[in-house]
Coordinates of C-alpha atoms and ligand atoms in Angstrom, one line a residue:
M1 CA -5.3 8.1 -6.2
D2 CA -7.2 11.0 -7.7
D3 CA -4.1 11.6 -9.5
L4 CA -4.3 8.8 -11.3
T5 CA -7.5 7.6 -14.1
N6 CA -8.5 3.8 -14.3
E7 CA -7.3 3.8 -17.0
Q8 CA -3.3 5.1 -16.2
I9 CA -3.8 2.4 -13.3
L10 CA -4.1 -0.1 -15.4
E11 CA -1.4 1.1 -17.4
I12 CA 0.8 1.1 -14.6
L13 CA -0.4 -2.1 -13.7
S14 CA 0.8 -3.8 -17.1
D15 CA 3.7 -2.2 -17.2
A16 CA 4.6 -3.7 -13.3
E17 CA 3.4 -7.1 -15.0
R18 CA 5.9 -7.0 -17.5
L19 CA 9.1 -5.7 -14.9
L20 CA 8.6 -8.9 -13.0
P21 CA 11.5 -10.3 -14.5
V22 CA 13.5 -7.2 -13.6
A23 CA 12.4 -7.4 -10.3
R24 CA 13.4 -10.9 -9.8
G25 CA 16.9 -10.2 -10.8
E26 CA 16.6 -12.2 -13.7
L27 CA 17.0 -9.5 -16.4
Y28 CA 19.2 -6.5 -16.3
L29 CA 17.4 -3.5 -17.4
P30 CA 18.6 -0.3 -16.7
L31 CA 15.6 2.3 -17.4
L32 CA 16.4 4.7 -14.9
K33 CA 20.3 5.0 -14.9
G34 CA 21.6 8.2 -13.6
R35 CA 18.2 9.1 -11.7
I36 CA 18.0 9.8 -7.6
L37 CA 15.5 8.7 -5.8
G38 CA 15.3 10.4 -2.3
N39 CA 14.0 8.0 0.8
L40 CA 12.7 10.7 2.9
F41 CA 11.0 8.4 5.9
F42 CA 9.8 9.9 9.1
E43 CA 8.0 6.9 10.3
P44 CA 9.3 3.5 10.5
S45 CA 8.9 1.8 7.4
T46 CA 10.7 -1.6 6.0
R47 CA 8.7 -2.7 2.9
T48 CA 8.1 0.2 1.8
R49 CA 11.3 1.7 1.7
M50 CA 13.0 -1.3 0.9
S51 CA 11.0 -2.0 -2.3
F52 CA 11.4 1.9 -3.3
E53 CA 14.8 0.8 -2.8
T54 CA 15.0 -2.1 -4.8
A55 CA 12.8 -0.8 -7.6
M56 CA 15.2 1.8 -8.2
K57 CA 18.1 0.1 -8.0
R58 CA 17.4 -2.9 -10.3
L59 CA 16.0 -0.1 -12.7
G60 CA 20.0 0.7 -12.3
G61 CA 19.0 4.0 -10.6
D62 CA 19.8 5.5 -7.2
V63 CA 18.9 6.3 -3.8
V64 CA 19.6 8.8 -1.3
N65 CA 18.2 8.0 2.4
L66 CA 17.1 10.2 4.9
G67 CA 18.1 7.6 7.1
D68 CA 17.1 7.9 10.9
V69 CA 15.3 11.1 12.1
K70 CA 17.2 11.3 14.8
T71 CA 20.4 11.7 13.6
S72 CA 19.6 14.0 10.4
S73 CA 18.5 18.2 11.0
V74 CA 15.3 17.4 11.9
V75 CA 16.3 17.5 15.5
K76 CA 17.5 20.8 14.9
G77 CA 14.0 22.1 13.9
E78 CA 14.5 22.5 10.5
T79 CA 10.9 22.1 8.6
L80 CA 9.6 19.5 6.6
F81 CA 9.4 22.6 3.9
D82 CA 12.8 23.4 4.2
T83 CA 14.1 19.9 4.3
I84 CA 11.9 19.1 1.2
Q85 CA 13.3 22.0 -0.6
M86 CA 16.6 20.9 -0.1
V87 CA 16.7 17.0 -0.8
D88 CA 14.6 18.9 -4.3
G89 CA 17.9 19.5 -5.0
Y90 CA 19.9 16.7 -4.5
T91 CA 17.4 13.9 -6.1
D92 CA 14.9 13.7 -9.0
I93 CA 12.1 12.0 -7.4
I94 CA 11.1 11.9 -3.3
A95 CA 9.3 8.8 -2.0
M96 CA 8.1 9.5 1.4
R97 CA 6.5 8.9 4.6
H98 CA 5.3 10.8 7.9
P99 CA 3.2 10.9 10.6
R100 CA 1.0 14.1 9.7
Q101 CA -2.0 13.6 7.7
G102 CA -1.5 15.8 4.7
A103 CA 1.9 16.0 4.6
A104 CA 2.8 14.6 1.0
Q105 CA 0.5 17.0 -0.8
Y106 CA 2.3 19.7 1.8
A107 CA 5.8 18.4 0.8
Q108 CA 4.4 18.4 -3.3
D109 CA 3.6 22.1 -2.5
A110 CA 7.6 22.9 -1.6
A111 CA 9.2 20.2 -4.7
Q112 CA 9.8 21.0 -8.0
V113 CA 10.0 16.9 -8.2
P114 CA 7.4 14.4 -7.8
I115 CA 6.6 13.6 -4.4
L116 CA 5.1 9.8 -4.1
N117 CA 3.7 9.3 -0.6
G118 CA 4.1 6.2 1.5
G119 CA 1.9 6.9 3.6
D120 CA 0.8 10.2 5.9
G121 CA -0.1 9.5 9.0
A122 CA -3.5 7.8 9.2
G123 CA -4.6 9.5 5.8
H124 CA -3.4 7.3 2.9
H125 CA -1.1 5.5 1.2
P126 CA -1.5 5.4 -2.8
T127 CA 1.3 3.0 -3.5
Q128 CA 0.4 0.5 -1.4
T129 CA -2.8 0.6 -3.4
M130 CA -0.7 0.2 -6.7
L131 CA 0.8 -3.0 -5.4
D132 CA -2.6 -4.2 -3.6
L133 CA -4.4 -3.7 -7.1
F134 CA -1.7 -5.5 -9.1
T135 CA -1.8 -8.9 -6.4
I136 CA -5.4 -8.8 -6.6
Q137 CA -5.8 -8.8 -10.6
Q138 CA -2.8 -11.3 -10.8
A139 CA -4.8 -13.7 -8.2
H140 CA -8.5 -12.8 -10.1
G141 CA -7.4 -11.8 -13.4
R142 CA -9.4 -8.9 -13.4
L143 CA -10.2 -6.0 -10.7
D144 CA -14.2 -5.3 -11.3
G145 CA -16.9 -6.6 -10.1
L146 CA -15.3 -8.9 -6.9
K147 CA -16.5 -9.0 -3.2
V148 CA -13.8 -7.5 -1.3
V149 CA -13.6 -7.3 2.6
L150 CA -11.8 -4.8 4.4
A151 CA -10.9 -6.1 8.1
G152 CA -9.4 -4.6 11.1
D153 CA -8.2 -1.0 12.0
L154 CA -10.7 0.9 9.3
R155 CA -9.9 4.3 11.2
Y156 CA -6.5 5.0 11.4
G157 CA -5.5 2.1 8.4
R158 CA -4.6 4.5 6.0
T159 CA -4.1 1.4 3.5
V160 CA -7.3 0.9 3.7
H161 CA -8.5 4.2 2.8
S162 CA -6.8 4.7 -0.3
L163 CA -7.6 1.0 -1.3
S164 CA -11.3 1.0 -1.1
H165 CA -11.2 4.5 -3.0
A166 CA -9.7 2.4 -5.7
L167 CA -11.7 -0.7 -5.3
V168 CA -14.8 1.3 -5.7
R169 CA -14.0 2.9 -8.8
F170 CA -13.4 -0.6 -10.4
G171 CA -17.0 -1.4 -9.3
C172 CA -16.1 -4.2 -6.6
D173 CA -18.6 -4.6 -3.7
L174 CA -17.0 -3.8 -0.3
V175 CA -17.4 -5.0 3.4
F176 CA -15.7 -3.1 6.1
A177 CA -15.5 -5.2 9.1
S178 CA -13.9 -3.6 12.4
P179 CA -14.5 -3.1 16.0
D180 CA -17.4 -0.5 16.5
L181 CA -14.6 2.0 17.3
L182 CA -12.0 1.3 14.4
R183 CA -14.9 2.2 11.8
M184 CA -14.1 3.9 8.6
P185 CA -14.2 7.5 8.7
E186 CA -17.6 8.6 7.9
E187 CA -16.5 11.0 5.8
I188 CA -15.1 8.1 3.7
V189 CA -18.1 5.9 3.5
S190 CA -20.5 8.7 2.5
D191 CA -17.5 9.6 0.2
L192 CA -17.9 6.5 -1.5
R193 CA -21.3 5.7 -1.0
A194 CA -21.7 9.2 -3.2
H195 CA -19.5 7.1 -5.7
G196 CA -22.2 4.4 -6.2
A197 CA -20.3 2.1 -3.9
N198 CA -22.3 -0.6 -2.6
V199 CA -20.8 -1.0 1.2
V200 CA -22.1 -2.8 4.4
E201 CA -20.3 -2.3 7.3
T202 CA -20.5 -5.3 10.1
E203 CA -18.5 -5.9 13.4
D204 CA -18.8 -10.3 11.9
L205 CA -15.5 -10.8 9.9
Y206 CA -15.9 -14.4 10.0
G207 CA -19.5 -14.6 9.0
S208 CA -18.7 -11.9 6.1
M209 CA -16.4 -14.1 4.5
A210 CA -18.7 -16.8 2.6
E211 CA -18.9 -15.0 -0.6
A212 CA -15.6 -13.0 -0.4
D213 CA -12.9 -13.0 -3.4
V214 CA -10.2 -11.1 -1.3
V215 CA -9.9 -10.7 2.5
Y216 CA -7.6 -7.9 3.4
M217 CA -6.6 -8.2 7.1
T218 CA -5.1 -5.3 8.6
R219 CA -3.5 -4.5 12.0
I220 CA -4.6 -2.5 14.5
Q221 CA -2.4 1.3 14.3
K222 CA -1.4 1.2 17.9
E223 CA 0.7 4.1 17.3
R224 CA -2.3 6.4 16.2
F225 CA -4.4 5.6 19.9
A226 CA -4.0 8.6 21.6
D227 CA -6.0 6.6 24.9
E228 CA -4.0 3.0 25.8
D229 CA -6.8 2.2 27.2
E230 CA -8.8 2.0 23.6
Y231 CA -6.3 0.2 22.6
A232 CA -6.1 -2.1 24.8
R233 CA -9.9 -3.0 24.0
C234 CA -9.7 -3.1 20.5
A235 CA -6.4 -5.6 20.5
G236 CA -7.0 -9.1 19.2
A237 CA -10.4 -8.0 18.0
Y238 CA -10.0 -10.4 14.9
K239 CA -7.8 -13.8 14.7
L240 CA -7.7 -15.3 11.5
H241 CA -7.0 -19.2 11.5
A242 CA -6.8 -21.7 8.8
R243 CA -10.2 -23.1 10.3
H244 CA -12.1 -20.3 9.5
L245 CA -10.9 -20.6 5.7
A246 CA -12.5 -24.4 5.3
D247 CA -15.5 -23.1 3.8
M248 CA -14.2 -20.3 1.8
K249 CA -14.3 -19.8 -1.9
Q250 CA -11.8 -22.1 -3.6
D251 CA -9.6 -18.7 -5.1
M252 CA -10.7 -16.5 -2.1
I253 CA -7.2 -14.8 -1.4
V254 CA -6.1 -13.5 2.0
M255 CA -4.2 -10.2 2.0
H256 CA -2.6 -8.3 4.5
P257 CA -0.1 -4.9 4.0
L258 CA 2.0 -6.3 6.9
P259 CA 3.6 -6.2 9.0
R260 CA 0.9 -8.3 11.1
V261 CA 0.8 -8.5 15.0
D262 CA -2.0 -11.2 15.7
E263 CA -4.5 -10.6 13.4
I264 CA -3.2 -13.8 10.9
D265 CA -2.5 -16.9 12.5
P266 CA 0.6 -18.6 11.0
S267 CA -2.0 -21.4 10.2
V268 CA -3.0 -19.5 7.3
D269 CA 0.3 -19.0 5.8
V270 CA 0.1 -22.9 4.2
T271 CA -3.4 -22.4 2.9
R272 CA -3.8 -22.1 -1.0
H273 CA -5.6 -18.5 0.2
A274 CA -2.7 -16.7 1.7
R275 CA -0.8 -14.0 -0.9
Y276 CA 0.3 -11.7 1.6
F277 CA 4.5 -12.6 1.0
E278 CA 3.5 -12.4 -2.5
Q279 CA 1.9 -8.9 -2.0
A280 CA 4.7 -7.7 -0.5
F281 CA 7.1 -8.7 -3.5
N282 CA 4.6 -7.2 -6.0
G283 CA 5.4 -4.1 -4.1
V284 CA 9.1 -3.7 -6.1
V285 CA 7.3 -4.5 -9.6
A286 CA 4.7 -1.7 -8.7
R287 CA 7.1 0.8 -7.5
M288 CA 9.1 0.3 -10.5
A289 CA 6.1 0.9 -12.8
L290 CA 5.1 4.4 -10.6
L291 CA 9.0 5.5 -10.7
C292 CA 9.2 4.7 -14.4
R293 CA 6.1 7.1 -15.0
L294 CA 6.5 9.7 -12.8
L295 CA 10.1 9.6 -14.3
G296 CA 9.0 9.8 -17.7
V297 CA 10.4 6.7 -18.7
K298 CA 8.4 4.5 -21.0
V299 CA 8.5 0.6 -20.4
P300 CA 9.8 -1.4 -23.2
A301 CA 6.5 -3.5 -24.5
D302 CA 9.1 -6.3 -25.2
V303 CA 11.0 -6.0 -21.8
L304 CA 12.7 -9.4 -22.4
A305 CA 13.9 -8.3 -25.9
E306 CA 15.5 -5.0 -24.3
G307 CA 16.8 -6.1 -21.1
G308 CA 20.5 -7.6 -20.8
A309 CA 21.8 -10.5 -18.9
L310 CA 23.1 -9.4 -15.1
Ligands
NCD1 C1 1.4 -0.2 6.3 C2 1.3 1.3 6.9 O1 3.0 1.4 6.8 O2 0.5 2.1 6.6 N1 2.5 -1.1 6.1 C3 3.2 -1.1 4.6 O3 3.4 0.2 4.5 N2 3.0 -2.1 4.3 C4 0.6 -0.8 7.1 C5 1.0 -1.0 8.6 O4 1.6 -0.5 9.0 O5 -0.1 -1.5 9.7

């Protein structure tokens, strides 16, 4: 997120908004014709990988995939540095997910083409933050001055690391609701406070939601625990049910980067508050806007006039 100013973030969100008809398949606009995205996912992914691919293809571009890590040269012992140097020659831009924190930054040092971090271990997930911000702006018409509750696994959850940073820059008040073991890392909390953030930490999720504009739930990141007993102690810590939402603000939205396990009961899906499936769809426009920007392609002011029928 540090690579973008607030003004640039807002420009990207505005580009994303104009690209909605293209993402929905209502309009053909091949802005990225002839360009190739390299999808390098060294960790499981459904939404991030597929929405990058959808974004590229809806804009007339193409995608090459690393595919299953087990059938790639990674199993022969190829270093990340070598893999990146090589894919750099095949592609115009790379989206990458890796279990190691800092891997995307490391990859950028090996590549000439831009690298988009699609999640680096328990580190960051900035392209998710762009679609999260888009979803919040769509619901509330603004980003500034909102009260946002971030709940669940704040220790290992990379989406909330990137998102909290961005929200503080837009002047939001944050509540971090988590079991003690899964608190937001101390260095992130102190960094946010040093930037003037109003941050409250609590274990009481349900008691902290009354004034919230956004409740952002997350999955307990089972795969990051060194100790299975520790996971067992935190699993199922929060289970948001429709009955918890009765006294909420009318326009409060419930978000989740997905996949969910049991932290949001399906009863919430049919309430006015649920936004997580729209949020996942917004991954396409947010990533379209990012791909255009990093490939130096301007999104036209009047997309409808520029686009053609499918
Ligand atoms: C998240 C991730 O991979 O960090 N998923 C996603 O990209 N939508 C959240 C998660 O896996 O819990």
